[in-house]
Amino acid sequence: MNRIIKNIELIATILSGFLIFLGLFLQTTTNFSAVSPYIFVSSFIIGGYSQAVDGIKSTIKEHKLNVELLMVLAAIGASIIGFWLEGAILIFIFSLSGALENYTSNKSKQEIYKLMELQPTSAKRLNADGSFEYIDPNLLQIGDVIIAPSGQAISTDGIVIAGASNVNEAAITGEPLPVNKAIGDEVYGGTLNMHHPLSIKVTKNIEDTLVREIIRMVEQAQQAPSKTAQFIERIETKYVTIVLMSCILLLILPPFLLQWSWQNTFYRAMVFLVVASPCALIASVTPATLAAISRGARMGILVKGGIHLENLSAIKAVAFDKTGTLTQGKPVITDYFLIGNIEKEDITPAIIALEHLSNHPLAMAITSNLFLDTNLILPEITDAADIPGFGISGVIDNHLWKIGKYDFMDTDAEAVLQQKATDSQKEGCTLVYIQKDATIIGYLALKDTVRPEAAQLIATLNHRNIETIMLTGDNMQTATNIATQLGIKTVIANCLPSEKVAAIEQLMEQHHSVAMVGDGINDAPALAVATVGIAMGKGSDIALEAADIVLMHSDISKLAYAHALSVKLHHIITINICFSLAVIFLLLCSNFFQIINLPLGVIGHEGSTILVILNGLTLLTFRQKEKTRKHVSIKYLHPNLS
């Protein structure tokens, strides 16, 4: 229903503008010039109806005057003394700004409840007599034992009491690699059990699970009004009150104090109401903001509201999620080492044949990197065994092959291989060892590679004296390696969603204005809490919903452009506001001393409006020009920021 109402408002605004142009056309036609006032009245009614109703309802409900009422009264005042066109234009501009602002900023928040889809609709509970039953997860109680079958989502938070498996926690941590889970390990509802069944003891009620906590944090952050919105509301009420009270005084006092005639007094009061209307002030902000939003959209930057673009200009620090934001989010083979005279081509068929039997992300990354020859014939495998958390083995041409962790191997590696492996691990690589019979013949090094544009972005932000922080659920060693490559100054690792929120809150206490950039469900609360939340376009639905700005093509380099655009927007808005206030002051003084008449007042008022609009529209062609330099000085922090 709300969407239908907003569409009607937009249609009414468009129709109002069309009628203004129609009236202007008819005004120049001799046979139909008498019809134009009626056309302007129709534009006035169609465009101003919604504003008038909203203004009256808001005044009655909140007991506060508002700009909607002032704009309608100003338009009525212009119409009373015969200036129908001016009244219609005032209403149209205000109606247009309101309709477009609603369209761009009031997004549906129903996407937040897609988080609930992470949790299964049923849970397999183990009864005391050893039988099983499927129940609604909402009926689970602390202490119940549930079974998480292979390939299915875990029903709720708990502790593993039997079994071992790999669990994909990307929905919670944002990290692509599965985590090994064994007896005593904690698991979260909505994560995916990839291999063997797990017996889990429920440790939390469904309302207290990590997924539900994420939902609550996002909702609370989105409901909190910004300081800017509160400030604008206070200014609006005071401005309208002053103008209306002044208009009433102008209707009463001049005949007694200045010996003006009642006709002249009414005329001057109407001129005052027209020139004091905040049309130019509104045009100082809205057209410029919409132009900036439009320019950003052309550059692949979706801004959900003008206030977010304005806030971006004031940020002093930017916190980045790592996986999928600064990095590609998918592990690739970056290096390998083989002993003796063994060549990669000699072992590729056996590796691909074995890894094809596994659905582990590392296995899929290996096959996608190695399987480049479509004519490659894979050997037959016997006695294949996939050991969750360790690796896979099988017999090929009477040789035992093993691929996986070092602990999965049957023997120690040669000293030179161990040294090479140590060097690769220091670079943040995950190693997959290869054993043939009783010899470790080498390893493959995989890691999540950085986005090629990320380093330039960090250099740009550092050059602008904006502190850069990595905020990740990954381990410190991997995070530090990525930060070193990019030039990020501060690293905060091993963070759960709630710890990311705590980190953002502390950063805001330190810097006052902080942006958060992320792409995963686990980033959503931090995106909502930050001054400006920025999501990657290919991120999760909840991250896109929680964010204020979306980089539509997941091009993180656009963040630098977005910041430069916001700074330019702030500069133009400041100039426009100062100019429009100066014009209003000049017109008010001229009216008081009876220097100007209504036509000149309208020309001055509308002329200033046109000028600030044109100044704002220069943002449609904004180009970023800036040189950057790198500056690296890394600080390491724990999740508690101590």
XYZ file of C-alpha atoms in Angstrom:
642
model
C 0.000 0.000 0.000
C 2.825 2.439 0.895
C 4.485 1.745 -2.444
C 1.223 2.482 -4.291
C 0.783 5.747 -2.378
C 4.366 6.822 -3.205
C 3.834 6.021 -6.880
C 0.643 8.114 -6.862
C 2.577 11.018 -5.337
C 5.208 10.771 -8.066
C 2.566 10.609 -10.802
C 0.799 13.637 -9.297
C 4.062 15.583 -9.303
C 4.750 14.717 -12.946
C 1.209 15.682 -13.909
C 1.551 18.948 -12.005
C 4.682 19.825 -13.954
C 3.041 18.884 -17.243
C 0.099 21.187 -16.491
C 2.478 24.077 -15.787
C 4.066 23.677 -19.219
C 0.623 23.291 -20.789
C -0.571 26.474 -19.073
C 2.494 28.380 -20.266
C 1.853 27.196 -23.816
C -1.829 28.153 -23.698
C -0.905 31.532 -22.196
C 0.890 32.403 -25.438
C -2.083 31.307 -27.562
C -4.651 34.033 -28.146
C -7.665 31.741 -28.347
C -6.847 29.847 -25.157
C -4.984 32.347 -22.959
C -8.018 32.691 -20.666
C -7.831 28.980 -19.892
C -4.267 29.086 -18.508
C -5.245 30.274 -14.966
C -7.505 27.244 -14.625
C -4.664 25.009 -15.795
C -2.367 26.534 -13.166
C -5.034 26.020 -10.496
C -5.308 22.361 -11.539
C -1.523 22.012 -11.282
C -1.667 23.682 -7.884
C -4.350 21.300 -6.573
C -2.869 18.107 -8.046
C 0.698 18.845 -6.966
C -0.134 20.368 -3.590
C -2.883 18.069 -2.332
C -0.554 15.474 -0.850
C 1.700 18.121 0.743
C -1.285 19.946 2.218
C -2.757 16.751 3.688
C 0.593 15.618 5.057
C 1.281 19.050 6.511
C -2.088 19.271 8.245
C -1.908 15.727 9.604
C 1.648 16.248 10.848
C 0.718 19.521 12.533
C -2.273 17.968 14.283
C -0.378 14.837 15.332
C 2.925 16.392 16.410
C 1.657 19.876 17.301
C 4.417 21.367 15.166
C 4.341 23.599 12.123
C 6.153 22.351 9.030
C 7.456 23.455 5.669
C 4.601 21.706 3.848
C 2.093 24.143 5.327
C 4.302 27.141 4.630
C 4.755 26.184 0.985
C 1.006 25.728 0.481
C 0.243 29.048 2.192
C 2.900 30.798 0.113
C 1.395 29.406 -3.083
C -2.104 30.435 -1.933
C -0.799 33.905 -1.141
C 0.639 34.241 -4.634
C -2.641 33.036 -6.134
C -4.758 35.479 -4.091
C -3.047 38.419 -5.723
C -3.280 36.857 -9.180
C 0.038 35.088 -9.595
C -1.277 31.602 -10.335
C 1.819 30.481 -12.233
C 4.177 31.395 -9.393
C 2.012 29.522 -6.901
C 1.919 26.453 -9.119
C 5.693 26.505 -9.595
C 6.286 26.757 -5.859
C 4.100 23.714 -5.274
C 5.616 21.751 -8.154
C 9.221 22.221 -7.013
C 8.404 21.258 -3.458
C 6.270 18.305 -4.580
C 8.998 17.071 -6.920
C 11.677 17.170 -4.250
C 9.465 15.311 -1.792
C 8.398 12.635 -4.271
C 11.924 11.937 -5.492
C 13.318 11.890 -1.969
C 10.717 9.312 -0.962
C 11.515 7.262 -4.032
C 15.264 7.189 -3.380
C 15.405 6.950 0.399
C 12.371 5.027 1.670
C 13.362 1.495 0.770
C 11.444 -1.520 1.966
C 13.033 -3.197 4.942
C 11.365 -6.545 4.388
C 14.613 -7.995 2.974
C 15.903 -8.215 6.505
C 13.640 -11.151 7.156
C 15.358 -13.153 4.441
C 17.805 -13.999 7.174
C 15.170 -16.314 8.557
C 15.557 -18.437 5.446
C 18.982 -19.455 6.735
C 17.326 -21.594 9.369
C 15.547 -24.829 8.406
C 11.827 -25.123 8.923
C 12.320 -28.335 10.871
C 14.847 -29.835 13.273
C 15.686 -33.513 13.749
C 15.524 -33.978 17.534
C 16.886 -37.055 19.309
C 14.509 -38.295 22.016
C 15.514 -39.945 25.296
C 14.430 -43.398 24.046
C 16.716 -43.139 21.021
C 13.970 -42.308 18.517
C 13.917 -39.252 16.243
C 11.249 -36.706 15.467
C 11.088 -33.659 13.229
C 9.857 -30.525 15.013
C 9.679 -26.789 14.490
C 13.075 -25.240 15.485
C 11.137 -22.685 17.544
C 10.110 -25.539 19.878
C 13.690 -26.576 20.659
C 14.835 -26.055 24.226
C 18.267 -25.678 25.769
C 19.679 -29.144 26.406
C 17.899 -30.855 23.499
C 20.024 -32.961 21.154
C 19.555 -32.535 17.428
C 21.074 -34.270 14.427
C 22.490 -32.169 11.581
C 22.477 -34.436 8.488
C 25.162 -34.160 5.836
C 24.453 -31.484 3.253
C 21.803 -29.711 5.336
C 21.712 -26.543 7.411
C 22.177 -26.725 11.165
C 18.902 -25.899 12.906
C 20.138 -23.753 15.794
C 23.193 -22.774 17.856
C 24.809 -25.498 19.913
C 27.826 -27.626 20.814
C 28.947 -30.731 18.892
C 28.709 -33.805 21.149
C 29.318 -36.503 18.530
C 30.776 -36.670 15.017
C 33.214 -34.619 12.956
C 32.626 -32.685 9.759
C 33.351 -29.542 7.774
C 30.849 -26.724 8.286
C 30.447 -23.848 5.863
C 30.056 -20.755 8.065
C 30.188 -18.180 5.248
C 26.675 -16.983 6.143
C 27.897 -15.988 9.616
C 31.633 -15.218 9.339
C 31.844 -14.309 5.667
C 34.858 -16.572 5.228
C 34.693 -18.940 2.208
C 36.636 -21.869 3.637
C 34.744 -24.442 5.731
C 35.662 -24.880 9.384
C 36.474 -28.278 10.869
C 34.033 -29.153 13.636
C 34.539 -31.897 16.189
C 33.318 -32.738 19.690
C 33.216 -29.616 21.875
C 33.143 -27.110 19.005
C 30.417 -24.483 18.747
C 28.159 -24.390 15.678
C 25.635 -21.785 14.553
C 22.127 -22.077 13.196
C 21.904 -21.507 9.460
C 25.424 -22.774 8.697
C 25.815 -25.746 6.348
C 27.070 -29.170 7.442
C 28.997 -30.312 4.388
C 29.978 -33.918 5.140
C 29.207 -36.297 8.003
C 26.223 -36.056 10.391
C 26.745 -34.177 13.651
C 25.041 -34.605 17.005
C 24.544 -31.180 18.556
C 23.430 -30.133 22.014
C 21.254 -27.008 21.879
C 22.774 -24.166 23.920
C 20.484 -21.243 23.049
C 16.812 -20.566 22.595
C 15.919 -19.803 18.991
C 15.419 -16.087 19.801
C 18.975 -15.848 21.129
C 20.759 -17.457 18.178
C 23.412 -15.548 16.283
C 21.213 -15.104 13.198
C 18.367 -13.617 15.257
C 20.876 -11.355 16.996
C 22.040 -10.051 13.621
C 18.439 -9.281 12.666
C 17.824 -7.338 15.879
C 21.022 -5.298 15.539
C 20.195 -4.261 11.983
C 16.618 -3.317 12.894
C 17.691 -1.246 15.901
C 20.361 0.598 13.915
C 17.967 1.405 11.072
C 15.297 2.732 13.433
C 17.656 5.182 15.156
C 17.204 8.659 13.593
C 20.343 10.498 12.510
C 21.472 13.689 14.219
C 21.236 15.491 10.887
C 17.574 14.491 10.468
C 16.748 15.718 13.960
C 18.567 19.011 13.362
C 16.720 19.631 10.076
C 13.397 18.933 11.766
C 14.109 21.482 14.499
C 15.180 24.120 11.984
C 12.095 23.470 9.874
C 9.700 24.065 12.753
C 11.435 27.252 13.871
C 11.652 28.621 10.344
C 7.976 28.072 9.583
C 6.928 29.520 12.918
C 8.994 32.680 12.405
C 7.694 33.228 8.871
C 4.044 32.710 9.790
C 4.257 34.890 12.894
C 6.013 37.586 10.891
C 3.352 37.403 8.195
C 0.597 37.837 10.794
C 2.389 40.853 12.251
C 2.738 42.337 8.773
C -1.004 41.983 8.301
C -1.766 43.827 11.540
C 0.921 46.331 12.566
C 1.877 48.445 9.498
C -1.450 50.345 9.293
C -0.973 51.477 12.893
C 2.808 51.903 13.023
C 3.669 52.943 9.467
C 0.325 54.366 8.309
C 0.139 51.919 5.424
C -3.239 51.359 3.825
C -4.933 48.020 4.484
C -4.696 47.192 0.766
C -0.967 47.960 0.699
C -0.466 46.024 3.951
C -2.136 42.927 2.564
C -0.099 43.262 -0.651
C 3.196 43.521 1.262
C 2.253 40.598 3.496
C 1.632 38.441 0.432
C 4.931 39.524 -1.103
C 6.609 38.636 2.187
C 4.989 35.209 2.236
C 6.193 34.525 -1.303
C 9.783 35.745 -0.952
C 10.198 34.190 2.512
C 9.090 30.747 1.337
C 11.928 28.205 1.571
C 11.763 27.242 -2.098
C 15.315 28.438 -2.771
C 16.572 26.810 0.406
C 15.021 23.497 -0.577
C 16.410 23.865 -4.089
C 19.818 24.475 -2.560
C 19.933 20.903 -1.321
C 17.541 18.650 -3.211
C 18.461 19.204 -6.892
C 22.182 19.092 -6.088
C 21.710 15.913 -4.084
C 19.611 14.277 -6.786
C 22.187 15.276 -9.407
C 24.937 13.731 -7.306
C 22.871 10.572 -6.808
C 22.226 10.399 -10.552
C 25.903 10.886 -11.337
C 26.812 8.233 -8.811
C 24.348 5.806 -10.385
C 25.962 6.329 -13.772
C 29.296 5.503 -12.177
C 27.960 2.335 -10.543
C 27.234 3.817 -7.110
C 23.719 3.388 -5.691
C 22.923 5.864 -2.900
C 19.755 5.153 -0.888
C 19.304 8.735 0.272
C 20.920 12.126 -0.008
C 21.801 12.252 3.677
C 24.112 9.268 3.249
C 26.033 10.983 0.457
C 26.334 14.107 2.598
C 27.545 12.061 5.568
C 30.191 10.385 3.432
C 32.012 13.705 2.998
C 32.673 13.890 6.749
C 34.097 10.414 7.342
C 37.430 10.211 9.122
C 37.908 6.444 8.943
C 36.831 3.535 6.744
C 36.593 -0.043 8.037
C 36.779 -2.806 5.437
C 35.674 -6.395 5.582
C 38.357 -8.579 3.988
C 36.821 -11.510 2.150
C 34.765 -10.514 -0.873
C 35.428 -6.828 -0.261
C 39.169 -6.246 -0.404
C 39.719 -9.705 -1.866
C 38.028 -11.686 -4.621
C 36.371 -14.019 -2.095
C 37.519 -17.201 -3.873
C 40.780 -19.102 -3.214
C 43.046 -19.628 -6.218
C 46.358 -21.432 -6.698
C 49.024 -18.775 -6.333
C 52.080 -21.041 -6.098
C 53.231 -24.661 -5.961
C 56.368 -26.619 -5.190
C 57.369 -30.119 -6.339
C 60.481 -32.040 -5.339
C 63.048 -33.551 -7.689
C 62.295 -33.579 -11.403
C 58.524 -33.883 -11.001
C 56.567 -31.529 -13.254
C 53.084 -30.208 -12.613
C 51.804 -31.915 -15.754
C 52.915 -35.280 -14.309
C 50.611 -35.050 -11.311
C 47.728 -32.966 -12.655
C 45.543 -35.903 -13.835
C 45.788 -37.664 -10.446
C 45.062 -34.459 -8.486
C 42.046 -33.567 -10.601
C 40.683 -37.115 -10.461
C 40.838 -37.150 -6.664
C 39.617 -33.614 -6.078
C 36.629 -34.227 -8.320
C 35.393 -36.593 -5.621
C 35.221 -33.773 -3.042
C 32.874 -30.804 -2.744
C 35.287 -28.875 -0.508
C 35.835 -25.288 -1.777
C 39.588 -25.853 -1.905
C 39.051 -28.945 -4.027
C 36.827 -27.004 -6.401
C 39.382 -24.175 -6.542
C 42.150 -26.644 -7.374
C 40.220 -28.352 -10.156
C 39.085 -25.065 -11.680
C 42.695 -23.839 -11.703
C 44.263 -27.038 -13.051
C 41.593 -28.445 -15.342
C 42.416 -26.231 -18.327
C 42.819 -28.999 -20.901
C 39.347 -30.186 -21.886
C 40.856 -33.249 -23.574
C 42.561 -34.432 -20.388
C 41.782 -38.090 -19.635
C 41.380 -38.758 -15.900
C 42.694 -42.022 -14.439
C 40.523 -44.509 -12.602
C 40.536 -44.433 -8.786
C 39.998 -47.268 -6.336
C 39.683 -47.253 -2.553
C 38.873 -43.540 -2.499
C 38.296 -42.044 0.956
C 37.260 -38.478 1.821
C 38.277 -37.643 5.413
C 36.473 -34.441 6.549
C 38.858 -31.840 7.855
C 41.945 -33.622 6.535
C 41.833 -34.556 2.852
C 41.154 -37.244 0.292
C 43.021 -40.400 -0.731
C 42.788 -43.073 -3.399
C 44.742 -45.638 -5.368
C 45.684 -44.753 -8.947
C 47.689 -47.214 -11.079
C 48.684 -49.121 -7.934
C 50.028 -45.979 -6.288
C 48.489 -44.505 -3.119
C 47.794 -40.810 -3.496
C 46.894 -38.430 -0.692
C 45.919 -34.776 -0.985
C 45.168 -32.575 2.011
C 46.583 -31.201 5.255
C 50.093 -31.934 6.438
C 48.634 -33.928 9.345
C 46.939 -36.166 6.778
C 50.257 -37.237 5.301
C 51.941 -40.500 6.414
C 55.467 -39.137 6.553
C 57.481 -35.973 7.015
C 58.403 -33.733 4.113
C 61.943 -33.037 2.990
C 63.679 -30.078 4.610
C 63.665 -27.990 1.450
C 59.931 -28.562 0.982
C 59.244 -27.660 4.621
C 61.188 -24.403 4.203
C 59.295 -23.521 1.046
C 56.020 -24.340 2.793
C 56.920 -22.068 5.717
C 57.606 -19.212 3.318
C 54.257 -19.718 1.583
C 52.400 -19.794 4.893
C 54.001 -16.512 5.910
C 52.467 -15.023 2.787
C 49.032 -16.062 4.024
C 48.626 -19.135 1.811
C 46.646 -22.270 2.646
C 48.719 -25.333 1.718
C 47.425 -28.558 0.218
C 50.086 -31.277 0.379
C 50.476 -34.069 -2.170
C 51.735 -37.543 -1.238
C 52.489 -40.390 -3.620
C 53.029 -43.705 -1.896
C 55.241 -42.933 1.096
C 56.688 -39.624 -0.138
C 55.374 -36.072 0.089
C 56.153 -34.850 -3.399
C 55.000 -31.270 -3.068
C 52.209 -28.868 -2.230
C 49.800 -26.413 -3.801
C 49.512 -22.924 -2.255
C 46.104 -21.274 -2.381
C 44.869 -17.975 -1.086
C 42.182 -15.408 -1.570
C 43.740 -12.795 -3.855
C 43.243 -9.080 -3.404
C 41.118 -7.104 -5.792
C 43.424 -5.344 -8.253
C 41.739 -1.979 -7.595
C 41.883 -2.231 -3.787
C 45.470 -0.988 -3.352
C 44.779 2.185 -5.334
C 41.684 2.861 -3.243
C 43.579 2.496 0.040
C 46.327 4.778 -1.272
C 43.727 7.377 -2.204
C 42.041 7.261 1.208
C 45.376 7.469 3.024
C 46.272 10.476 0.870
C 43.042 12.135 1.993
C 44.018 11.536 5.635
C 41.237 8.993 6.119
C 42.266 6.131 8.388
C 41.830 2.661 6.898
C 40.990 -0.388 9.017
C 40.580 -4.061 8.132
C 37.753 -5.672 10.107
C 37.655 -9.404 9.429
C 36.598 -12.747 10.849
C 39.761 -14.330 9.434
C 42.910 -15.036 11.452
C 45.515 -12.382 12.167
C 48.255 -13.867 9.987
C 46.164 -13.933 6.835
C 44.655 -10.517 7.577
C 48.086 -8.994 8.203
C 49.400 -10.310 4.905
C 46.520 -8.759 2.971
C 46.823 -5.484 4.891
C 50.536 -5.288 4.084
C 49.848 -5.728 0.384
C 47.218 -2.997 0.384
C 48.711 -0.453 2.784
C 45.950 -0.675 5.395
C 47.060 0.827 8.691
C 44.995 -1.063 11.267
C 44.022 -4.733 11.424
C 41.234 -6.134 13.638
C 40.946 -9.891 13.155
C 38.941 -12.882 14.457
C 35.709 -10.869 14.660
C 32.197 -12.252 14.976
C 29.325 -9.951 13.865
C 28.795 -8.537 17.368
C 32.527 -7.840 17.685
C 32.483 -5.983 14.380
C 29.689 -3.800 15.756
C 31.710 -3.144 18.922
C 34.714 -2.215 16.796
C 32.665 0.220 14.688
C 31.162 1.808 17.806
C 34.606 2.353 19.315
C 35.929 3.750 16.039
C 32.988 6.170 15.989
C 33.840 7.330 19.500
C 37.355 8.014 18.279
C 36.647 9.482 14.832
C 32.938 10.490 15.164
C 32.227 9.648 11.510
C 33.091 6.162 10.217
C 32.208 4.242 7.048
C 31.974 0.439 6.927
C 32.450 -1.528 3.701
C 31.322 -5.166 3.511
C 29.456 -7.765 1.525
C 28.338 -10.580 3.827
C 25.498 -11.297 6.209
C 27.989 -11.037 9.042
C 28.746 -7.445 7.986
C 25.116 -6.290 8.056
C 25.000 -5.144 11.716
C 28.232 -3.180 11.341
C 26.976 -1.644 8.088
C 23.826 -0.488 9.873
C 25.682 0.936 12.899
C 28.322 2.857 10.924
C 27.765 6.471 9.933
C 27.721 5.282 6.334
C 27.320 1.602 5.438
C 28.685 0.611 2.018
C 27.946 -2.800 0.484
C 29.397 -4.596 -2.510
C 26.783 -5.099 -5.228
C 27.314 -8.866 -5.378
C 26.991 -9.215 -1.615
C 24.232 -10.828 0.413
C 20.668 -9.476 0.375
C 20.814 -8.440 4.017
C 24.085 -6.542 3.483
C 22.563 -4.699 0.540
C 19.498 -3.860 2.645
C 21.471 -2.668 5.670
C 23.855 -0.512 3.617
C 23.327 3.157 2.798
C 25.416 2.992 -0.380
C 25.876 0.048 -2.761
C 28.780 -0.352 -5.187
C 26.632 -1.982 -7.839
C 29.340 -3.762 -9.827
C 31.379 -4.643 -6.712
C 34.051 -2.234 -7.958
C 35.583 -1.066 -4.702
C 37.587 1.655 -6.457
C 34.298 3.543 -6.856
C 34.388 4.311 -3.144
C 37.078 6.943 -3.776
C 34.877 8.541 -6.421
C 31.846 8.419 -4.130
C 33.780 10.220 -1.396
C 35.039 12.898 -3.799
C 31.492 13.332 -5.115
C 30.148 13.752 -1.588
C 32.788 16.383 -0.772
C 31.848 18.303 -3.910
C 28.160 17.982 -3.018
C 28.801 19.383 0.468
C 30.695 22.313 -1.067
C 27.903 23.127 -3.538
C 25.167 22.821 -0.902
C 27.051 25.206 1.391
C 27.387 27.788 -1.389
C 23.742 27.394 -2.395
C 22.425 27.805 1.135
C 24.494 30.915 1.794
C 23.432 32.422 -1.532
C 19.726 31.635 -1.098
C 19.680 33.013 2.458
C 21.381 36.196 1.249
C 18.790 36.620 -1.523
C 15.880 36.007 0.850
C 17.304 38.557 3.307
C 17.766 41.107 0.523
C 14.227 40.567 -0.785
C 12.720 40.809 2.699
C 14.499 44.103 3.369
C 13.472 45.442 -0.056
C 9.860 44.494 0.618
C 9.868 46.160 4.018
C 11.149 49.416 2.488
C 8.646 49.022 -0.393
C 11.408 48.966 -2.985
C 10.149 45.908 -4.859
C 6.722 44.817 -6.007
C 5.389 41.277 -6.256
C 6.651 40.570 -9.813
C 10.181 41.624 -8.850
C 9.899 39.607 -5.665
C 8.889 36.549 -7.644
C 11.684 37.140 -10.164
C 14.254 37.477 -7.392
C 12.906 34.488 -5.519
C 12.518 32.220 -8.542
C 15.749 33.527 -10.089
C 17.725 32.521 -7.013
C 16.007 29.154 -7.120
C 17.013 28.617 -10.740
C 20.606 29.629 -10.035
C 21.056 27.230 -7.137
C 19.427 24.457 -9.175
C 21.808 25.070 -12.071
C 24.749 25.103 -9.673
C 23.601 21.793 -8.241
C 23.181 20.255 -11.678
C 26.900 20.741 -12.378
C 27.337 17.574 -10.338
C 25.907 15.630 -13.287
C 29.287 16.030 -15.009
C 31.523 15.733 -11.951
C 34.971 14.244 -12.604
C 37.468 13.145 -10.007
C 41.014 14.423 -10.368
C 43.505 13.485 -7.703
C 46.994 12.125 -7.310
C 47.655 9.516 -4.647
C 50.555 8.157 -2.693
C 50.971 5.113 -0.518
C 51.639 5.239 3.186
C 51.872 2.003 5.170
C 52.071 1.768 8.966
C 50.154 -1.232 10.287
C 48.699 -1.423 13.795
C 47.438 -4.750 15.099
C 44.348 -4.996 17.270
C 42.382 -7.814 18.844
C 38.589 -8.063 18.552
C 38.107 -6.357 21.911
C 40.166 -3.406 20.615
C 42.243 -3.476 23.774
